[in-house]
CSV table of C-alpha atoms (C1' of nucleotides) in Angstrom, one decimal:
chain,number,residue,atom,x,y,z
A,51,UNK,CA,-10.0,-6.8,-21.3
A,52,UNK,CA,-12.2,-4.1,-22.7
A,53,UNK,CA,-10.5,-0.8,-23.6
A,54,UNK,CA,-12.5,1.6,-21.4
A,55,UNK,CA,-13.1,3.9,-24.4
A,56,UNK,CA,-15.9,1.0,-25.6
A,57,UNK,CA,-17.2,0.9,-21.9
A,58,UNK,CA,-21.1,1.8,-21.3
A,59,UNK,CA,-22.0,4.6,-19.1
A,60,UNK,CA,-22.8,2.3,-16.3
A,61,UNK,CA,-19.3,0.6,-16.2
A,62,UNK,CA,-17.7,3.8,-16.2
A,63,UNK,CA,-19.6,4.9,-13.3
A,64,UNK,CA,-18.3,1.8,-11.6
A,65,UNK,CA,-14.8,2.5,-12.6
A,66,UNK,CA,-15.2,6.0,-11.4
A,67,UNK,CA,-16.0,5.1,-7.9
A,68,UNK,CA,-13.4,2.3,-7.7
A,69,UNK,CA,-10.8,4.5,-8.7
A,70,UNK,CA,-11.7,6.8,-5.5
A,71,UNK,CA,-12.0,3.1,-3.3
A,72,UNK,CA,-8.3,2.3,-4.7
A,73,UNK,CA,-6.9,5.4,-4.3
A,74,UNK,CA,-8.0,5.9,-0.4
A,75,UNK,CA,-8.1,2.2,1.0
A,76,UNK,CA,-6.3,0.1,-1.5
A,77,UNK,CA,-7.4,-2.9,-3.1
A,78,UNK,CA,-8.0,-5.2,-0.4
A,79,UNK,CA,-9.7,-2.6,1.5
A,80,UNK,CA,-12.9,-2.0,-0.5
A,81,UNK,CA,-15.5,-4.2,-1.5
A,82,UNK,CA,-17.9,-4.6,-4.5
A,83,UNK,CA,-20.6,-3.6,-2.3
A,84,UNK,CA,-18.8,-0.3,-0.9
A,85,UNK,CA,-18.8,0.0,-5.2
A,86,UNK,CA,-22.5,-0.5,-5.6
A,87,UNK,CA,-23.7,2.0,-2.8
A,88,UNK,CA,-21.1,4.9,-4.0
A,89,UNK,CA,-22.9,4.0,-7.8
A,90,UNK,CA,-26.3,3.7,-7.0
A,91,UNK,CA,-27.3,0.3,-7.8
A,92,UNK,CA,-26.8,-3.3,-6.4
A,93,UNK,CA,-23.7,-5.5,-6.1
A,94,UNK,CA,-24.4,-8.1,-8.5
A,95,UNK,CA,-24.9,-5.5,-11.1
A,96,UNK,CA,-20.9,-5.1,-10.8
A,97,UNK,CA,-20.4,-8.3,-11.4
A,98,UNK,CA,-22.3,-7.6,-14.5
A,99,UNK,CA,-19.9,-5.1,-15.7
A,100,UNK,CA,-16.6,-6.5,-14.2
A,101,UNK,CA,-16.9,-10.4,-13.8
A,102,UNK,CA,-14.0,-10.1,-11.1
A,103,UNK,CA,-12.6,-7.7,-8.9
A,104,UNK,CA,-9.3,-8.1,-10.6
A,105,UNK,CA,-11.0,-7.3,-14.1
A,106,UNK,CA,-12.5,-4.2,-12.2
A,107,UNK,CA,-9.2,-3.1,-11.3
A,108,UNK,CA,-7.3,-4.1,-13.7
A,109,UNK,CA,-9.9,-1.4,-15.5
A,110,UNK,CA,-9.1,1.1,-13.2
A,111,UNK,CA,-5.2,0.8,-13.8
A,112,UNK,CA,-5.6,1.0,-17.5
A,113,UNK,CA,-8.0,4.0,-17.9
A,114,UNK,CA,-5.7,6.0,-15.2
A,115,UNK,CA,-2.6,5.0,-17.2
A,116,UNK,CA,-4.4,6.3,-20.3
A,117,UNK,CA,-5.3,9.6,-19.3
A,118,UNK,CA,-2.1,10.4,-17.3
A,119,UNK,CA,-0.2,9.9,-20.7
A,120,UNK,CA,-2.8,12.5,-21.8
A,121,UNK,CA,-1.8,14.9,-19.1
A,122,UNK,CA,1.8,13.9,-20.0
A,123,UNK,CA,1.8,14.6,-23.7
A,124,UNK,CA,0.1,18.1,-22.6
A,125,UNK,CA,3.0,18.6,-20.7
A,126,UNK,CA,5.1,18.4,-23.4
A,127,UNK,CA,3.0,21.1,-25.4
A,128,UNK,CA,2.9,23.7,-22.8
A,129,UNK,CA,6.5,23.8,-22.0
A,130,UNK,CA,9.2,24.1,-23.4
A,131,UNK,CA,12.2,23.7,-20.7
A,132,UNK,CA,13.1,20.3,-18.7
A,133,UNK,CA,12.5,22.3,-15.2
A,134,UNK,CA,9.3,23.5,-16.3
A,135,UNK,CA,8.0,20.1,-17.4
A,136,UNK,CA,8.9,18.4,-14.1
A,137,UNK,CA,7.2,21.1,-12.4
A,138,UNK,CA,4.7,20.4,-13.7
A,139,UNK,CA,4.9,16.6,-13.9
A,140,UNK,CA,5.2,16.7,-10.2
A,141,UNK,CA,1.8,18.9,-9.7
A,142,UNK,CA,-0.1,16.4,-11.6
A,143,UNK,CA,0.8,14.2,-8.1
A,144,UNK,CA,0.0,16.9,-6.0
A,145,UNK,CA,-3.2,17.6,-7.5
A,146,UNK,CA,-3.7,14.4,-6.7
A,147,UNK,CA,-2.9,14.6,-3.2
A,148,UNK,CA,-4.8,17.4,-2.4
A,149,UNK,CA,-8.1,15.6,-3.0
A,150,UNK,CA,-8.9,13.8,0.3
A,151,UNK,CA,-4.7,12.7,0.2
A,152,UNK,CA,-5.3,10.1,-2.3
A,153,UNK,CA,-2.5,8.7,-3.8
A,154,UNK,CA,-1.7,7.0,-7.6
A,155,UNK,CA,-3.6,4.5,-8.2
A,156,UNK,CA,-0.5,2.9,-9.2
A,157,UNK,CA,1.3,3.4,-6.4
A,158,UNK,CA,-1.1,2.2,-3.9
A,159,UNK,CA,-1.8,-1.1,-6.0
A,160,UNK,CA,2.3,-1.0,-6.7
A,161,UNK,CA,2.3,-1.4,-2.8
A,162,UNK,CA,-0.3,-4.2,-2.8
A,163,UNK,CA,1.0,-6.2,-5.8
A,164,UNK,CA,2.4,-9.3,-3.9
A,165,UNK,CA,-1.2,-10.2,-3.2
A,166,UNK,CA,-3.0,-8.7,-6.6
A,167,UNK,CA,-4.4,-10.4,-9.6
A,168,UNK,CA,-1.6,-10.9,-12.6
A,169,UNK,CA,-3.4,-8.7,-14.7
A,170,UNK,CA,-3.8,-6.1,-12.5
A,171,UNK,CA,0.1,-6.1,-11.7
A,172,UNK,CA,0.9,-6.0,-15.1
A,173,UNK,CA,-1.3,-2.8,-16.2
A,174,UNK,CA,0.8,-0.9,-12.9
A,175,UNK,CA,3.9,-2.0,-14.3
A,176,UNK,CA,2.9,-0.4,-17.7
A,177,UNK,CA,2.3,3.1,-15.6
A,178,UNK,CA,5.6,3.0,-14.3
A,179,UNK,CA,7.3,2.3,-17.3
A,180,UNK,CA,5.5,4.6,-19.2
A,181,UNK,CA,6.3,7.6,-16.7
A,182,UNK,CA,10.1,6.2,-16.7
A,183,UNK,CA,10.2,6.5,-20.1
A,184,UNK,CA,9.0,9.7,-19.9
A,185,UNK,CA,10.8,11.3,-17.5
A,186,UNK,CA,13.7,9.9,-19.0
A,187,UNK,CA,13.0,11.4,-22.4
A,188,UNK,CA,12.3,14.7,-20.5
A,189,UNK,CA,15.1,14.8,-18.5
A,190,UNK,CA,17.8,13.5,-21.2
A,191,UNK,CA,16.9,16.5,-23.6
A,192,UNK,CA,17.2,18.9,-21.0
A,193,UNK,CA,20.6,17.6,-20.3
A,194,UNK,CA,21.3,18.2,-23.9
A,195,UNK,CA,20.0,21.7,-23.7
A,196,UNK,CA,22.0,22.4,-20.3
A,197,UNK,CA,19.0,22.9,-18.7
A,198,UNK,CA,19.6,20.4,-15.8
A,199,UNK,CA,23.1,18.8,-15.1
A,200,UNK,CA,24.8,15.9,-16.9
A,201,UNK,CA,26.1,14.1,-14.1
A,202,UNK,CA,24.4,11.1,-13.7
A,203,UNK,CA,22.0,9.0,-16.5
A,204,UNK,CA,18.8,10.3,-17.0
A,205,UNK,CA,17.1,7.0,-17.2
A,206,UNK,CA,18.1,6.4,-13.5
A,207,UNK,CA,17.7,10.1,-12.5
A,208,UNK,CA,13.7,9.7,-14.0
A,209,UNK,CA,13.9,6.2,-12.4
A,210,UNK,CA,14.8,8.2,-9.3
A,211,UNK,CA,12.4,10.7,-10.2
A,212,UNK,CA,9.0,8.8,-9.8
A,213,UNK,CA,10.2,7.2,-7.1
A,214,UNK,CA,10.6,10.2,-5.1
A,215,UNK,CA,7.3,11.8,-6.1
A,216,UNK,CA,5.2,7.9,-5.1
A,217,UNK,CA,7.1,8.2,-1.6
A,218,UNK,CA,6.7,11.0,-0.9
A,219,UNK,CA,2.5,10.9,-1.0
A,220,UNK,CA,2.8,7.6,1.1
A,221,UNK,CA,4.7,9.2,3.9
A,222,UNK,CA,2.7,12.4,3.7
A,223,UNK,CA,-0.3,10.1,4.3
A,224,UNK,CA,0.9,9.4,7.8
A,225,UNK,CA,3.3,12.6,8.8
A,226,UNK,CA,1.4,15.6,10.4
A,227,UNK,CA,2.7,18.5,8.9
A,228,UNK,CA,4.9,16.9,6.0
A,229,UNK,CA,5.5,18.6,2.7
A,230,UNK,CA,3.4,17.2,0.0
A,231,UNK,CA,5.3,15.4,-3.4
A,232,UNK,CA,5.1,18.9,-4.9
A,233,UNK,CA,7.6,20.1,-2.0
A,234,UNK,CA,9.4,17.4,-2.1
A,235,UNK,CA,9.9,17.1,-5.9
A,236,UNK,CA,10.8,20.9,-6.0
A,237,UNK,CA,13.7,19.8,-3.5
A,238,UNK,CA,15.3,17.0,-5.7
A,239,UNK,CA,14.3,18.6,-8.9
A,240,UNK,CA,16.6,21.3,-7.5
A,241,UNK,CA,19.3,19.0,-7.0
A,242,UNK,CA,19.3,18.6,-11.0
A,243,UNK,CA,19.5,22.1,-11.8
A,244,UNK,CA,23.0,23.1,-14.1
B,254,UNK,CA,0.3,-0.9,24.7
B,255,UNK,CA,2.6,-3.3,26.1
B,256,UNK,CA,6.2,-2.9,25.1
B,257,UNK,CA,7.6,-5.9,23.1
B,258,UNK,CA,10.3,-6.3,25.5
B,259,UNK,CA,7.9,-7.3,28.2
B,260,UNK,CA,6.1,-9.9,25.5
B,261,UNK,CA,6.2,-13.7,26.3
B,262,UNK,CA,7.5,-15.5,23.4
B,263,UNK,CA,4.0,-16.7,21.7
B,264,UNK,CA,3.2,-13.3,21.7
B,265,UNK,CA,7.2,-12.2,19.7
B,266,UNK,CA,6.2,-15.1,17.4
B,267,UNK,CA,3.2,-13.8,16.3
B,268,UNK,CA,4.5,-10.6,15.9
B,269,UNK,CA,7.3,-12.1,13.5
B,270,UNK,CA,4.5,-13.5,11.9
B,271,UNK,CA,2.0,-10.5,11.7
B,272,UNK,CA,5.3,-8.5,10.2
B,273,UNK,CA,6.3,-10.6,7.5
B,274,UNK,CA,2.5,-10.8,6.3
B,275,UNK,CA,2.6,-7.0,6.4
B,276,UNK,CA,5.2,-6.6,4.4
B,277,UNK,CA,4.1,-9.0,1.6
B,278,UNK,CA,0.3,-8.2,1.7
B,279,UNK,CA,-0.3,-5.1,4.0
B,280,UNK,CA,-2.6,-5.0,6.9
B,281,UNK,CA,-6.0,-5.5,4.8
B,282,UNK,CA,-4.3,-8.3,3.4
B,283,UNK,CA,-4.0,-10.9,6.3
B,284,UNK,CA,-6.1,-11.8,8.6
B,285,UNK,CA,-5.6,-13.6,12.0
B,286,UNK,CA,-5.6,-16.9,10.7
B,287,UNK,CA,-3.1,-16.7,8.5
B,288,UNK,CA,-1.8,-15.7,11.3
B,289,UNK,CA,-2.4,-18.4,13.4
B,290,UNK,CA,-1.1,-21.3,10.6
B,291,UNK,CA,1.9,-19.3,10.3
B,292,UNK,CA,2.9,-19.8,14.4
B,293,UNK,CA,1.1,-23.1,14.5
B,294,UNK,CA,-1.6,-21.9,17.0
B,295,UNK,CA,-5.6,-21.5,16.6
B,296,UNK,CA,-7.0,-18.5,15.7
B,297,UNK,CA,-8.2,-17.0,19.0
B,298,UNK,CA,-4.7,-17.5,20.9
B,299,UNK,CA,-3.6,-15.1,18.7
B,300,UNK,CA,-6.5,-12.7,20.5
B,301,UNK,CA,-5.3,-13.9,23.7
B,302,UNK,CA,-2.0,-12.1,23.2
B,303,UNK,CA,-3.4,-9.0,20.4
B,304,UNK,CA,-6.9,-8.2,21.4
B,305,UNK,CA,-7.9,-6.3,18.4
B,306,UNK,CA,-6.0,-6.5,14.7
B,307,UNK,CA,-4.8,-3.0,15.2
B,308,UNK,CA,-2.6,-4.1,18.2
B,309,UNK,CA,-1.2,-6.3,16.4
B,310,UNK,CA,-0.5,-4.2,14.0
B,311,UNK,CA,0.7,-1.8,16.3
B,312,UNK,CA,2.9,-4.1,18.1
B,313,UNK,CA,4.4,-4.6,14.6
B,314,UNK,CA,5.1,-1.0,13.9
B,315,UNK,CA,6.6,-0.5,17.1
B,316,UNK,CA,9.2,-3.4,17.3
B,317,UNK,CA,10.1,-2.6,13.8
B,318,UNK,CA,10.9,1.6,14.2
B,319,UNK,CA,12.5,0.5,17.4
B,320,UNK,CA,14.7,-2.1,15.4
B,321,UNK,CA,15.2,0.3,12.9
B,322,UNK,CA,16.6,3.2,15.5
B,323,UNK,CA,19.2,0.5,16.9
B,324,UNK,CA,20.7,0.1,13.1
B,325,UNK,CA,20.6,3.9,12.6
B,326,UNK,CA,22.5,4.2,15.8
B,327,UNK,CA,24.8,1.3,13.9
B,328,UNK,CA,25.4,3.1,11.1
B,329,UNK,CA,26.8,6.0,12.8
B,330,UNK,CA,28.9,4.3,15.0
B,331,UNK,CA,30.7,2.1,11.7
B,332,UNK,CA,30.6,4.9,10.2
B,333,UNK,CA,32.3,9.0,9.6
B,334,UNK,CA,31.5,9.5,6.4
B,335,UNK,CA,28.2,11.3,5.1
B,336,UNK,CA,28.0,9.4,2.2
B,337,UNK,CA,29.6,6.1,3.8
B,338,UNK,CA,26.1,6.4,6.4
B,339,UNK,CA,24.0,7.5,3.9
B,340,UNK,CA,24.9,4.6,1.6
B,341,UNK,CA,24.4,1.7,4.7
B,342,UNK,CA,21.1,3.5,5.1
B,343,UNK,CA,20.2,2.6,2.1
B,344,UNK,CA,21.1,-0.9,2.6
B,345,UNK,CA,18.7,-1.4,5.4
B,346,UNK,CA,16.4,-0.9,2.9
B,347,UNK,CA,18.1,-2.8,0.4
B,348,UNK,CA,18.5,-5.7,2.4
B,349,UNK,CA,14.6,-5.7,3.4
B,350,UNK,CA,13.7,-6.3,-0.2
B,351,UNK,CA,15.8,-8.4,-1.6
B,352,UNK,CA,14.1,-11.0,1.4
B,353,UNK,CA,10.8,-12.0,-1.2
B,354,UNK,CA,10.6,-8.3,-2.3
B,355,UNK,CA,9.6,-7.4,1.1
B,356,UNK,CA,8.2,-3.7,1.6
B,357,UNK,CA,9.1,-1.5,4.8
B,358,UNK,CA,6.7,-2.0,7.5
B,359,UNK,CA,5.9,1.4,7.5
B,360,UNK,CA,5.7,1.8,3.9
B,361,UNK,CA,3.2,-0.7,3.5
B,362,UNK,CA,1.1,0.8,6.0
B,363,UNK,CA,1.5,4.3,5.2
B,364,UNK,CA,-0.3,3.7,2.0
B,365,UNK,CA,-3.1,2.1,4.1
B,366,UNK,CA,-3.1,4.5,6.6
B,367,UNK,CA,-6.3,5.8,5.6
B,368,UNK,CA,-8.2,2.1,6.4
B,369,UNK,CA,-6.2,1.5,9.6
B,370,UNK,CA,-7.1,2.1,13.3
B,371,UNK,CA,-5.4,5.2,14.9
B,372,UNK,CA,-3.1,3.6,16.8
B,373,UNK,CA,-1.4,2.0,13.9
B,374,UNK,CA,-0.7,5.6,11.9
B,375,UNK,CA,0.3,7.0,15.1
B,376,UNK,CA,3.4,4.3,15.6
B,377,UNK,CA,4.2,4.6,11.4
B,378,UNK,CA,4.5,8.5,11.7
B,379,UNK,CA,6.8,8.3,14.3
B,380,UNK,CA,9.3,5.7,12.0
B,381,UNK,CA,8.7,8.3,9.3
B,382,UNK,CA,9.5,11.2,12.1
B,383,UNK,CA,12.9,9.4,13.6
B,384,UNK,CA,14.4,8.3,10.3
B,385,UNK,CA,13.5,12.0,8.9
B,386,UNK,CA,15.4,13.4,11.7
B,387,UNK,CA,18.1,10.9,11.4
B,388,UNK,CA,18.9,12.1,8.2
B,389,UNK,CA,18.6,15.2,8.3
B,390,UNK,CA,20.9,15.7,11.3
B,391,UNK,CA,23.6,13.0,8.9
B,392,UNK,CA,23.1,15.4,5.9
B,393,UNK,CA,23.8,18.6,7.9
B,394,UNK,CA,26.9,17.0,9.6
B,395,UNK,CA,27.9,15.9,5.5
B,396,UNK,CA,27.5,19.7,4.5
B,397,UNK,CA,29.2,21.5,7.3
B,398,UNK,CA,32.0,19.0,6.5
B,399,UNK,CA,31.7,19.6,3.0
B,400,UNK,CA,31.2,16.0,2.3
B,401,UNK,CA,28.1,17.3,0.7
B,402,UNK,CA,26.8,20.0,-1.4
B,403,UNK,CA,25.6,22.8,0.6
B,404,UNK,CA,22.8,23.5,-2.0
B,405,UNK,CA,19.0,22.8,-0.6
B,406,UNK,CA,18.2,22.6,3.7
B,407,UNK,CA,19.2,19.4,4.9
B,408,UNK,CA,15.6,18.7,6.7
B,409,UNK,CA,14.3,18.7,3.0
B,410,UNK,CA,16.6,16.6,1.6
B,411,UNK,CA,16.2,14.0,3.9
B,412,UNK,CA,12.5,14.1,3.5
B,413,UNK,CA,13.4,13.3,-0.3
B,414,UNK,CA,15.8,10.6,0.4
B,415,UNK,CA,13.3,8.7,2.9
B,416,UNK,CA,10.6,8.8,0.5
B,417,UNK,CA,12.9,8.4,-2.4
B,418,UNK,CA,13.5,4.7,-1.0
B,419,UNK,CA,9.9,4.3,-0.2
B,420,UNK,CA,9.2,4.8,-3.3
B,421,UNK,CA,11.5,2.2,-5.1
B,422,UNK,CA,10.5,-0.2,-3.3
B,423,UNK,CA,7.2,0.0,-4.0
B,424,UNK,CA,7.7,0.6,-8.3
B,425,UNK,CA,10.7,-2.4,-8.3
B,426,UNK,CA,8.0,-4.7,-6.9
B,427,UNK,CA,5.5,-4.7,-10.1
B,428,UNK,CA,8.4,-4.0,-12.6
B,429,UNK,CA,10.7,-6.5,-13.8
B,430,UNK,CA,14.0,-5.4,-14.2
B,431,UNK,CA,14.2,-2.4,-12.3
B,432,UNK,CA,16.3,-1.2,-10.0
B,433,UNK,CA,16.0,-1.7,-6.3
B,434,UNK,CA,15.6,0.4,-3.2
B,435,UNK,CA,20.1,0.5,-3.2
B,436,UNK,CA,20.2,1.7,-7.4
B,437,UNK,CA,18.0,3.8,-6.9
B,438,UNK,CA,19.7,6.0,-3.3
B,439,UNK,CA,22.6,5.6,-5.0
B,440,UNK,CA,21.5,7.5,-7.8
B,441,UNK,CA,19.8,10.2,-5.3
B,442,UNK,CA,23.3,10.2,-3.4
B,443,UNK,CA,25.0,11.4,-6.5
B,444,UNK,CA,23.1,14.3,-6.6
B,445,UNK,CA,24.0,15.3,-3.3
B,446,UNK,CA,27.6,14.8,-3.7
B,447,UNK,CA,29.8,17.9,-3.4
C,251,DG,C1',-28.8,-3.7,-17.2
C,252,DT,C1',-30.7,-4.4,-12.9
C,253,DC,C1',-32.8,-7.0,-9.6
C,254,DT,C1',-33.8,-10.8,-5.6
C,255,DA,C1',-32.0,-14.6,-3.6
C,256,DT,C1',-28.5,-17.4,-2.4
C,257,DA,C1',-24.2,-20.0,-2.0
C,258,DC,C1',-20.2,-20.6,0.5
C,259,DA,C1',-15.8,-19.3,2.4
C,260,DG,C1',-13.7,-16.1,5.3
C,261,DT,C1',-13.6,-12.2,8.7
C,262,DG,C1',-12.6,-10.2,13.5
C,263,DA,C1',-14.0,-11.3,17.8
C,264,DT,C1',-16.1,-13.7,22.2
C,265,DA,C1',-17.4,-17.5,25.7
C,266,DG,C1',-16.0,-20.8,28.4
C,267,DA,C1',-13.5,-25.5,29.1
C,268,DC,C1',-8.9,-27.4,29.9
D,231,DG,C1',-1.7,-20.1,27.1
D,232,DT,C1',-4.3,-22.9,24.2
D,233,DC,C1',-8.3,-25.1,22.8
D,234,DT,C1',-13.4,-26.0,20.7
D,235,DA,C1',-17.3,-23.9,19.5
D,236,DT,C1',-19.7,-20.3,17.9
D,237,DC,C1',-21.1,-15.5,16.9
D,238,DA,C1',-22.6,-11.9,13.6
D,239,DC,C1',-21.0,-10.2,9.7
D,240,DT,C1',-18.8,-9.4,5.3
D,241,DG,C1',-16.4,-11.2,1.2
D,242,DT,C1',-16.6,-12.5,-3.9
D,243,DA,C1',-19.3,-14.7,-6.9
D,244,DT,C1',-23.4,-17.1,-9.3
D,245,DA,C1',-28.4,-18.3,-10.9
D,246,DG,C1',-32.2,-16.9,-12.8
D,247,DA,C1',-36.3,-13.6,-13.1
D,248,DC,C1',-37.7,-9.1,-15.0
DNA sequence: GTCTATACAGTGATAGAC
DNA sequence: GTCTATCACTGTATAGAC
């Protein structure tokens, strides 16, 4: 697949608006040609760009996986303390969520994967390890520092972690009146807390 | 909408049907034939019983949270213990995905629930409503028996622990190796532990 | 890179016979 | 309750001109 860093302006636009499809109706609920109108230009032009709609998402997955790791590594600059970086880990989903209640990419396609392209099941599981890893990292050191408590490992507390925040903006989809994953995360990030 | 109790037994076979699809592929991801192969009946009997694909899928929600009530009332029956209920919860789900990786219901289409017809959200908030309350009511029972930590409200931290097993589900189906819907509450239990 | 035209299977849904 | 036949439409994808 092409890194979307070498992508033309066109195929970028496309990406752009099937991220927004994804995110709202899932992959089986959008077409090439809801694509092409949101873009401006005909459906076989997609097919120009993304021979597949698998290669189309697979794009998708990859580019969001890249720049979250972006917002992630800015994390780590700004602050300093474990609760402070999970605050802020657990905006970047409500931010997220706020727009028109669209949830990760990753998640929605996570839900879907049984009846997804391989290749675009294997750029989602990349996000998910890649946020695991993080949180882990994240998590562990502030254990060190007795920022957050010991108890249990932090690889299955980050596991836990990113779980939590992905439910929680599925069953705010549905719920009237639920608390966002920004509630919720405050909630079990309190239940870390030395 | 007709109550599955009052169904004729074509119309309980295709919802068995319609569920297992939507657990694997989600409601944009089957269509009435597949349906129809799966029951061993033509295409428009399945009409004959479900007029539109959203009373289908309604139907499906419906049976399922009402299912899912009689096993919460199950749980508390068995069991005293805060943790000992909270841990057969989490089996529910647990035993749900180890069946093909099978999502909840209600998961599944609460991450579609911005493509699906009214009535279908409508039946998926209220799982998301009764199992909320059902936990929060066995968490506050668990802290006023100081089973549990007293620490956050116990409406919020059922609100985590629901979408806390949403959430594995979905992550443990694209990556290998990690821990399912069970590991994961387990993990979330610990925190809650007093 | 975009277009028109088209192939071809599948979609939810309806009519009407048995 | 199930069927055959059919509807109008949409789905992904391709061929080939500009």
């Amino acid at each position: 697949m092409k890194h979307f860093s070498e992508m033309s302006e066109s195929a970028l636009r496309v990406v752009d608006a099937a991220e927004g499809l994804i995110q709202e109706r899932g992959y089986n609920g959008f077409s090439y040609d809801d694509v092409a109108k949101l873009v401006g230009i005909k459906k076989p032009s997609i097919h120009h760009h993304f021979a597949t709609k698998g290669d189309l998402a697979a794009a998708v997955a990859q580019r969001y996986t890249h720049r979250f790791r972006e917002q992630l590594l800015r994390i780590e600059v700004q602050h300093a303390k474990a609760q402070d970086r999970l605050t802020a880990y657990a905006t970047l989903f409500e931010n997220t969520f706020a727009a028109e209640q669209r949830l990760c990419v990753c998640g929605m396609l996570g839900a879907e994967a049984n009846s997804l392209p391989e290749g675009v099941v294997h750029e989602v599981s990349r996000f998910f390890e890649a946020n695991t890893e993080w949180l882990a990292m994240v998590i562990a050191e502030g254990q060190r520092a007795q920022q957050l408590r010991a108890q249990p490992d932090a690889r299955a507390l980050a596991e836990a972690c990113l779980a939590t925040l992905e439910g929680a903006m599925i069953v705010a989809r549905s719920v009237r009146g639920a608390r966002g994953p920004a509630g919720v995360a405050q909630t079990y990030l309190s239940t870390l807390l030395a």
